[in-house]
């Protein structure tokens, strides 16, 4: 078992200290499945209350200084005012996520729809989200389109790619210097025959055609079962095309469960390749974002647990004895090489990560600290009336 030497511990802690994990506004609201959305007490009724909850998560973890917004779920009249509210709460507004999947017009798609009027409407929403990002100071337009078809012959696969490329070009050219377009892919749902951006290769090709400010977004729940996601991550990093992640975990489909809970070993392997590819370097612009739905579990503790899971997986990845690994790999020592990796994976890093929190002036156990804070009782008492936010379709 790896003994964590003081110098190793210091190195790991300094890298972990620089880790930034963005939380999603929509995961603080009610969510569910087509069968039921179970409302929870104390859930935010406004984007401002979502930001307050995100700020609480940052206060207790120290590594979640921004919250992603989804439009129109988080629409307000005064974007600068919302950004000021976030700043006053100690965090920033992060990635802007357009929504071109919840209007009747989008039944046959949004920017890939056969109807030019619908394409125009969807593209205008994407352009509006660029403007919103300019007002909120966000540097990322995080694009996912639900577009696809359900039956062979329903539409022309090639023509839909032409429509997609046309809309992406218009949005890309509208973006100001310094803003990035991250294109998210998903292999199925809500469409069940084709998705217009089904995999990393399709996203990569469109992003490469657009230019250097377009990169691929990897949602860990968007792959066919058995897909080796860390291979995709390694490949994209090598090509400079990994823009960021939507972290979550799953047993079956796009379950959007707490990252690292369904498959902690996968998260470790993924963070190992992120580190191997330079994604944890100080100058890396890989965006680590969560994208989850806490359908039955308490939302704020779930968010804190997600962050501690990413911290722990990253700490284990940083403990891999890369010299020993390289030597075993180059010697063709199959089991030896795997043993080096597994040794790091089996190392209990919880004391090290707790120590880091103490070093940062935080409670070593943020979930217990949250329970002790009385924040949950307070929001349940205060947030009476109004409409609890959620993303029910
Ligand atoms: C689609 C997705 C996308 C978001 C939505 C909330 O499955 O991952 O990133 O817009 O979830
Ligand atoms: Mn996502």
mmCIF file of C-alpha atoms in Angstrom, residues 10-306:
data_model
loop_
_atom_site.group_PDB
_atom_site.id
_atom_site.type_symbol
_atom_site.label_atom_id
_atom_site.label_comp_id
_atom_site.label_asym_id
_atom_site.label_seq_id
_atom_site.Cartn_x
_atom_site.Cartn_y
_atom_site.Cartn_z
ATOM 1 C CA UNK A 10 2.163 18.481 -0.312
ATOM 2 C CA UNK A 11 2.212 18.107 -4.102
ATOM 3 C CA UNK A 12 -1.187 16.452 -4.198
ATOM 4 C CA UNK A 13 -2.711 19.032 -1.887
ATOM 5 C CA UNK A 14 -1.367 21.958 -3.909
ATOM 6 C CA UNK A 15 -2.897 20.571 -7.108
ATOM 7 C CA UNK A 16 -6.188 19.727 -5.380
ATOM 8 C CA UNK A 17 -6.294 23.234 -3.981
ATOM 9 C CA UNK A 18 -6.367 24.583 -7.558
ATOM 10 C CA UNK A 19 -9.201 22.263 -8.641
ATOM 11 C CA UNK A 20 -12.361 24.191 -9.579
ATOM 12 C CA UNK A 21 -15.657 22.306 -9.854
ATOM 13 C CA UNK A 22 -18.660 24.237 -11.195
ATOM 14 C CA UNK A 23 -22.063 23.243 -9.847
ATOM 15 C CA UNK A 24 -25.245 23.304 -12.004
ATOM 16 C CA UNK A 25 -28.097 25.609 -10.936
ATOM 17 C CA UNK A 26 -30.677 23.033 -12.060
ATOM 18 C CA UNK A 27 -29.436 20.401 -9.605
ATOM 19 C CA UNK A 28 -30.568 22.610 -6.688
ATOM 20 C CA UNK A 29 -34.129 22.509 -8.046
ATOM 21 C CA UNK A 30 -36.665 19.697 -8.126
ATOM 22 C CA UNK A 31 -36.034 16.994 -10.729
ATOM 23 C CA UNK A 32 -37.254 13.525 -11.477
ATOM 24 C CA UNK A 33 -38.160 11.101 -14.178
ATOM 25 C CA UNK A 34 -41.158 10.807 -16.485
ATOM 26 C CA UNK A 35 -42.766 8.825 -13.732
ATOM 27 C CA UNK A 36 -42.516 11.377 -10.942
ATOM 28 C CA UNK A 37 -40.800 14.540 -9.756
ATOM 29 C CA UNK A 38 -40.593 14.315 -5.946
ATOM 30 C CA UNK A 39 -40.679 17.869 -4.600
ATOM 31 C CA UNK A 40 -38.374 18.608 -1.671
ATOM 32 C CA UNK A 41 -38.757 21.216 1.074
ATOM 33 C CA UNK A 42 -36.474 24.238 0.965
ATOM 34 C CA UNK A 43 -35.889 24.036 -2.778
ATOM 35 C CA UNK A 44 -35.033 27.401 -4.439
ATOM 36 C CA UNK A 45 -37.862 29.437 -5.939
ATOM 37 C CA UNK A 46 -35.603 31.877 -7.764
ATOM 38 C CA UNK A 47 -32.224 31.876 -9.555
ATOM 39 C CA UNK A 48 -30.965 33.987 -6.652
ATOM 40 C CA UNK A 49 -31.845 31.219 -4.164
ATOM 41 C CA UNK A 50 -30.103 28.660 -6.384
ATOM 42 C CA UNK A 51 -27.013 30.876 -6.276
ATOM 43 C CA UNK A 52 -27.288 31.083 -2.474
ATOM 44 C CA UNK A 53 -27.231 27.278 -2.281
ATOM 45 C CA UNK A 54 -24.280 27.089 -4.668
ATOM 46 C CA UNK A 55 -22.475 29.649 -2.499
ATOM 47 C CA UNK A 56 -23.093 27.456 0.553
ATOM 48 C CA UNK A 57 -21.491 24.529 -1.243
ATOM 49 C CA UNK A 58 -18.464 26.687 -2.087
ATOM 50 C CA UNK A 59 -18.261 28.021 1.489
ATOM 51 C CA UNK A 60 -17.986 24.440 2.798
ATOM 52 C CA UNK A 61 -15.782 22.903 0.071
ATOM 53 C CA UNK A 62 -13.680 25.882 -1.067
ATOM 54 C CA UNK A 63 -13.436 24.524 -4.621
ATOM 55 C CA UNK A 64 -16.833 25.325 -6.213
ATOM 56 C CA UNK A 65 -16.557 29.084 -6.961
ATOM 57 C CA UNK A 66 -19.017 29.175 -9.868
ATOM 58 C CA UNK A 67 -22.509 28.037 -10.803
ATOM 59 C CA UNK A 68 -23.691 27.171 -14.301
ATOM 60 C CA UNK A 69 -26.992 28.655 -15.509
ATOM 61 C CA UNK A 70 -29.630 27.185 -17.801
ATOM 62 C CA UNK A 71 -31.771 29.467 -19.969
ATOM 63 C CA UNK A 72 -34.724 29.994 -19.618
ATOM 64 C CA UNK A 73 -34.841 28.110 -16.276
ATOM 65 C CA UNK A 74 -32.641 30.867 -14.731
ATOM 66 C CA UNK A 75 -33.936 33.822 -16.786
ATOM 67 C CA UNK A 76 -33.959 37.196 -14.987
ATOM 68 C CA UNK A 77 -34.499 40.772 -16.213
ATOM 69 C CA UNK A 78 -31.176 42.028 -14.821
ATOM 70 C CA UNK A 79 -28.211 39.750 -15.657
ATOM 71 C CA UNK A 80 -25.653 42.155 -14.251
ATOM 72 C CA UNK A 81 -27.723 42.248 -11.063
ATOM 73 C CA UNK A 82 -27.689 38.462 -10.881
ATOM 74 C CA UNK A 83 -23.917 38.472 -11.367
ATOM 75 C CA UNK A 84 -23.646 41.000 -8.529
ATOM 76 C CA UNK A 85 -25.828 38.787 -6.324
ATOM 77 C CA UNK A 86 -23.443 35.903 -7.011
ATOM 78 C CA UNK A 87 -20.387 38.037 -6.262
ATOM 79 C CA UNK A 88 -21.945 39.200 -2.974
ATOM 80 C CA UNK A 89 -22.514 35.533 -2.131
ATOM 81 C CA UNK A 90 -18.856 34.771 -2.868
ATOM 82 C CA UNK A 91 -19.165 32.962 -6.188
ATOM 83 C CA UNK A 92 -19.386 33.690 -9.929
ATOM 84 C CA UNK A 93 -21.825 32.872 -12.702
ATOM 85 C CA UNK A 94 -20.369 30.125 -14.872
ATOM 86 C CA UNK A 95 -21.278 28.394 -18.108
ATOM 87 C CA UNK A 96 -24.445 29.470 -19.909
ATOM 88 C CA UNK A 97 -26.528 26.486 -21.062
ATOM 89 C CA UNK A 98 -29.090 27.232 -23.791
ATOM 90 C CA UNK A 99 -32.298 25.196 -23.883
ATOM 91 C CA UNK A 100 -33.574 24.231 -27.309
ATOM 92 C CA UNK A 101 -35.400 21.091 -26.145
ATOM 93 C CA UNK A 102 -38.474 22.215 -24.209
ATOM 94 C CA UNK A 103 -40.710 23.988 -26.684
ATOM 95 C CA UNK A 104 -43.399 22.431 -28.865
ATOM 96 C CA UNK A 105 -41.693 23.890 -31.940
ATOM 97 C CA UNK A 106 -38.710 21.643 -31.262
ATOM 98 C CA UNK A 107 -40.599 18.350 -31.761
ATOM 99 C CA UNK A 108 -38.631 17.576 -34.912
ATOM 100 C CA UNK A 109 -35.524 19.323 -33.658
ATOM 101 C CA UNK A 110 -34.218 22.811 -33.102
ATOM 102 C CA UNK A 111 -31.243 23.937 -35.244
ATOM 103 C CA UNK A 112 -31.512 20.684 -37.260
ATOM 104 C CA UNK A 113 -35.295 20.946 -37.746
ATOM 105 C CA UNK A 114 -36.496 20.638 -41.376
ATOM 106 C CA UNK A 115 -38.451 23.888 -40.876
ATOM 107 C CA UNK A 116 -36.225 26.958 -41.477
ATOM 108 C CA UNK A 117 -38.470 29.064 -39.227
ATOM 109 C CA UNK A 118 -37.850 26.753 -36.295
ATOM 110 C CA UNK A 119 -34.113 26.728 -37.036
ATOM 111 C CA UNK A 120 -34.137 30.520 -36.993
ATOM 112 C CA UNK A 121 -35.947 30.577 -33.649
ATOM 113 C CA UNK A 122 -33.504 28.123 -32.104
ATOM 114 C CA UNK A 123 -30.453 29.920 -33.481
ATOM 115 C CA UNK A 124 -31.785 33.215 -32.128
ATOM 116 C CA UNK A 125 -32.019 31.608 -28.666
ATOM 117 C CA UNK A 126 -28.401 30.480 -28.935
ATOM 118 C CA UNK A 127 -27.367 34.004 -29.984
ATOM 119 C CA UNK A 128 -29.320 35.440 -27.054
ATOM 120 C CA UNK A 129 -27.376 33.112 -24.744
ATOM 121 C CA UNK A 130 -24.121 34.553 -26.110
ATOM 122 C CA UNK A 131 -25.420 38.015 -25.170
ATOM 123 C CA UNK A 132 -26.435 36.773 -21.720
ATOM 124 C CA UNK A 133 -22.937 35.328 -21.244
ATOM 125 C CA UNK A 134 -21.486 38.732 -22.124
ATOM 126 C CA UNK A 135 -23.683 40.329 -19.425
ATOM 127 C CA UNK A 136 -22.965 37.704 -16.756
ATOM 128 C CA UNK A 137 -19.237 37.628 -17.529
ATOM 129 C CA UNK A 138 -19.430 33.926 -18.417
ATOM 130 C CA UNK A 139 -16.665 32.568 -20.614
ATOM 131 C CA UNK A 140 -18.407 29.360 -21.703
ATOM 132 C CA UNK A 141 -21.434 28.701 -23.896
ATOM 133 C CA UNK A 142 -22.218 25.083 -23.022
ATOM 134 C CA UNK A 143 -24.295 23.733 -25.870
ATOM 135 C CA UNK A 144 -26.366 20.541 -25.883
ATOM 136 C CA UNK A 145 -29.024 20.032 -28.532
ATOM 137 C CA UNK A 146 -31.598 17.270 -28.076
ATOM 138 C CA UNK A 147 -32.002 17.089 -31.835
ATOM 139 C CA UNK A 148 -32.428 13.725 -33.550
ATOM 140 C CA UNK A 149 -34.929 11.367 -35.154
ATOM 141 C CA UNK A 150 -36.914 8.364 -33.932
ATOM 142 C CA UNK A 151 -37.371 6.334 -37.095
ATOM 143 C CA UNK A 152 -35.237 5.537 -40.182
ATOM 144 C CA UNK A 153 -36.258 7.815 -43.041
ATOM 145 C CA UNK A 154 -37.873 10.367 -40.710
ATOM 146 C CA UNK A 155 -35.380 12.971 -41.936
ATOM 147 C CA UNK A 156 -32.160 13.242 -43.988
ATOM 148 C CA UNK A 157 -29.178 12.534 -41.730
ATOM 149 C CA UNK A 158 -26.787 14.499 -43.981
ATOM 150 C CA UNK A 159 -29.094 17.494 -44.391
ATOM 151 C CA UNK A 160 -29.430 17.711 -40.604
ATOM 152 C CA UNK A 161 -25.626 17.883 -40.312
ATOM 153 C CA UNK A 162 -25.601 20.738 -42.832
ATOM 154 C CA UNK A 163 -28.217 22.599 -40.775
ATOM 155 C CA UNK A 164 -26.239 21.949 -37.573
ATOM 156 C CA UNK A 165 -23.018 23.277 -39.129
ATOM 157 C CA UNK A 166 -24.791 26.401 -40.402
ATOM 158 C CA UNK A 167 -26.222 27.286 -36.979
ATOM 159 C CA UNK A 168 -22.973 26.511 -35.140
ATOM 160 C CA UNK A 169 -21.052 28.761 -37.522
ATOM 161 C CA UNK A 170 -23.438 31.680 -36.917
ATOM 162 C CA UNK A 171 -23.189 31.275 -33.128
ATOM 163 C CA UNK A 172 -19.414 30.773 -33.172
ATOM 164 C CA UNK A 173 -18.854 33.908 -35.263
ATOM 165 C CA UNK A 174 -21.060 35.934 -32.888
ATOM 166 C CA UNK A 175 -19.006 34.959 -29.811
ATOM 167 C CA UNK A 176 -16.680 37.661 -28.450
ATOM 168 C CA UNK A 177 -12.952 37.032 -28.025
ATOM 169 C CA UNK A 178 -12.283 34.871 -24.975
ATOM 170 C CA UNK A 179 -15.583 32.981 -25.029
ATOM 171 C CA UNK A 180 -15.631 29.255 -25.744
ATOM 172 C CA UNK A 181 -18.327 27.100 -27.284
ATOM 173 C CA UNK A 182 -18.377 23.626 -25.741
ATOM 174 C CA UNK A 183 -20.392 21.142 -27.815
ATOM 175 C CA UNK A 184 -21.888 18.301 -25.769
ATOM 176 C CA UNK A 185 -22.729 14.947 -27.368
ATOM 177 C CA UNK A 186 -25.166 12.225 -26.310
ATOM 178 C CA UNK A 187 -25.741 8.819 -27.929
ATOM 179 C CA UNK A 188 -29.522 8.673 -27.335
ATOM 180 C CA UNK A 189 -32.520 10.389 -25.574
ATOM 181 C CA UNK A 190 -34.736 12.115 -26.160
ATOM 182 C CA UNK A 191 -34.321 10.772 -29.696
ATOM 183 C CA UNK A 192 -34.127 7.033 -30.152
ATOM 184 C CA UNK A 193 -32.827 6.453 -33.735
ATOM 185 C CA UNK A 194 -30.335 9.224 -34.490
ATOM 186 C CA UNK A 195 -28.980 12.034 -32.330
ATOM 187 C CA UNK A 196 -27.440 14.816 -34.435
ATOM 188 C CA UNK A 197 -24.453 15.057 -32.066
ATOM 189 C CA UNK A 198 -24.277 11.408 -30.878
ATOM 190 C CA UNK A 199 -20.610 10.989 -30.046
ATOM 191 C CA UNK A 200 -17.282 12.647 -29.427
ATOM 192 C CA UNK A 201 -16.222 12.245 -33.033
ATOM 193 C CA UNK A 202 -19.171 14.221 -34.383
ATOM 194 C CA UNK A 203 -18.656 16.953 -31.810
ATOM 195 C CA UNK A 204 -14.900 16.984 -32.543
ATOM 196 C CA UNK A 205 -15.446 17.323 -36.307
ATOM 197 C CA UNK A 206 -17.878 20.215 -35.949
ATOM 198 C CA UNK A 207 -15.665 21.967 -33.384
ATOM 199 C CA UNK A 208 -12.557 21.548 -35.554
ATOM 200 C CA UNK A 209 -14.452 23.076 -38.474
ATOM 201 C CA UNK A 210 -15.551 26.047 -36.311
ATOM 202 C CA UNK A 211 -12.186 27.058 -34.876
ATOM 203 C CA UNK A 212 -9.985 27.129 -31.751
ATOM 204 C CA UNK A 213 -12.724 28.492 -29.461
ATOM 205 C CA UNK A 214 -14.857 25.392 -29.988
ATOM 206 C CA UNK A 215 -14.141 22.237 -28.006
ATOM 207 C CA UNK A 216 -15.830 18.975 -27.010
ATOM 208 C CA UNK A 217 -17.818 18.631 -23.756
ATOM 209 C CA UNK A 218 -17.810 15.136 -22.246
ATOM 210 C CA UNK A 219 -20.912 14.321 -20.187
ATOM 211 C CA UNK A 220 -19.970 11.083 -18.420
ATOM 212 C CA UNK A 221 -23.557 9.821 -18.701
ATOM 213 C CA UNK A 222 -23.832 10.149 -22.469
ATOM 214 C CA UNK A 223 -22.032 7.040 -23.715
ATOM 215 C CA UNK A 224 -23.171 3.608 -24.743
ATOM 216 C CA UNK A 225 -22.642 1.067 -21.934
ATOM 217 C CA UNK A 226 -19.072 -0.270 -22.006
ATOM 218 C CA UNK A 227 -17.605 2.820 -23.682
ATOM 219 C CA UNK A 228 -14.048 3.513 -22.484
ATOM 220 C CA UNK A 229 -14.555 7.174 -21.568
ATOM 221 C CA UNK A 230 -10.997 7.702 -20.328
ATOM 222 C CA UNK A 231 -9.722 6.760 -23.790
ATOM 223 C CA UNK A 232 -11.883 9.538 -25.262
ATOM 224 C CA UNK A 233 -10.588 11.953 -22.627
ATOM 225 C CA UNK A 234 -6.961 11.011 -23.321
ATOM 226 C CA UNK A 235 -7.482 11.394 -27.072
ATOM 227 C CA UNK A 236 -9.239 14.777 -26.791
ATOM 228 C CA UNK A 237 -6.605 16.152 -24.415
ATOM 229 C CA UNK A 238 -3.827 15.059 -26.774
ATOM 230 C CA UNK A 239 -5.616 16.938 -29.574
ATOM 231 C CA UNK A 240 -6.282 20.020 -27.421
ATOM 232 C CA UNK A 241 -9.995 19.481 -27.982
ATOM 233 C CA UNK A 242 -11.222 18.679 -24.462
ATOM 234 C CA UNK A 243 -13.238 21.700 -23.355
ATOM 235 C CA UNK A 244 -14.739 20.222 -20.230
ATOM 236 C CA UNK A 245 -16.888 17.749 -18.394
ATOM 237 C CA UNK A 246 -20.412 17.283 -17.154
ATOM 238 C CA UNK A 247 -19.677 14.926 -14.300
ATOM 239 C CA UNK A 248 -22.244 12.460 -13.008
ATOM 240 C CA UNK A 249 -22.497 8.681 -12.740
ATOM 241 C CA UNK A 250 -24.854 6.011 -13.956
ATOM 242 C CA UNK A 251 -25.665 2.312 -13.823
ATOM 243 C CA UNK A 252 -27.702 2.136 -17.032
ATOM 244 C CA UNK A 253 -28.462 5.243 -19.144
ATOM 245 C CA UNK A 254 -28.226 9.000 -18.527
ATOM 246 C CA UNK A 255 -29.080 8.438 -14.857
ATOM 247 C CA UNK A 256 -27.426 11.716 -13.756
ATOM 248 C CA UNK A 257 -26.500 10.221 -10.374
ATOM 249 C CA UNK A 258 -23.843 11.593 -8.027
ATOM 250 C CA UNK A 259 -20.438 11.459 -9.728
ATOM 251 C CA UNK A 260 -18.186 8.685 -8.486
ATOM 252 C CA UNK A 261 -20.954 6.784 -6.694
ATOM 253 C CA UNK A 262 -22.070 4.353 -9.373
ATOM 254 C CA UNK A 263 -18.495 3.693 -10.563
ATOM 255 C CA UNK A 264 -15.717 5.245 -8.416
ATOM 256 C CA UNK A 265 -13.040 3.251 -10.290
ATOM 257 C CA UNK A 266 -14.135 4.821 -13.597
ATOM 258 C CA UNK A 267 -13.858 8.324 -12.131
ATOM 259 C CA UNK A 268 -10.347 7.456 -10.884
ATOM 260 C CA UNK A 269 -9.291 6.139 -14.320
ATOM 261 C CA UNK A 270 -10.766 9.253 -15.918
ATOM 262 C CA UNK A 271 -8.969 11.667 -13.570
ATOM 263 C CA UNK A 272 -5.735 9.720 -14.096
ATOM 264 C CA UNK A 273 -5.964 10.416 -17.859
ATOM 265 C CA UNK A 274 -6.939 14.036 -17.169
ATOM 266 C CA UNK A 275 -3.763 14.457 -15.117
ATOM 267 C CA UNK A 276 -1.678 12.460 -17.644
ATOM 268 C CA UNK A 277 -2.904 14.769 -20.406
ATOM 269 C CA UNK A 278 -2.175 17.993 -18.516
ATOM 270 C CA UNK A 279 -5.794 18.700 -17.621
ATOM 271 C CA UNK A 280 -4.905 19.528 -14.001
ATOM 272 C CA UNK A 281 -2.088 21.914 -14.878
ATOM 273 C CA UNK A 282 -2.414 25.490 -13.635
ATOM 274 C CA UNK A 283 -2.778 26.761 -17.212
ATOM 275 C CA UNK A 284 -5.309 24.095 -18.236
ATOM 276 C CA UNK A 285 -8.719 25.427 -19.342
ATOM 277 C CA UNK A 286 -10.544 22.122 -18.924
ATOM 278 C CA UNK A 287 -13.875 23.036 -17.295
ATOM 279 C CA UNK A 288 -14.895 20.640 -14.534
ATOM 280 C CA UNK A 289 -18.675 20.947 -14.169
ATOM 281 C CA UNK A 290 -21.273 18.744 -12.505
ATOM 282 C CA UNK A 291 -24.518 17.874 -14.278
ATOM 283 C CA UNK A 292 -26.744 15.824 -12.014
ATOM 284 C CA UNK A 293 -30.330 15.388 -10.825
ATOM 285 C CA UNK A 294 -30.892 14.676 -7.175
ATOM 286 C CA UNK A 295 -34.331 13.115 -7.549
ATOM 287 C CA UNK A 296 -34.627 11.530 -4.076
ATOM 288 C CA UNK A 297 -31.533 12.621 -2.119
ATOM 289 C CA UNK A 298 -31.108 15.979 -0.304
ATOM 290 C CA UNK A 299 -29.715 18.330 -2.919
ATOM 291 C CA UNK A 300 -27.035 20.352 -1.127
ATOM 292 C CA UNK A 301 -25.423 17.379 0.700
ATOM 293 C CA UNK A 302 -25.518 15.544 -2.660
ATOM 294 C CA UNK A 303 -23.620 18.397 -4.292
ATOM 295 C CA UNK A 304 -21.037 18.466 -1.486
ATOM 296 C CA UNK A 305 -20.609 14.689 -1.765
ATOM 297 C CA UNK A 306 -20.108 15.025 -5.529
#
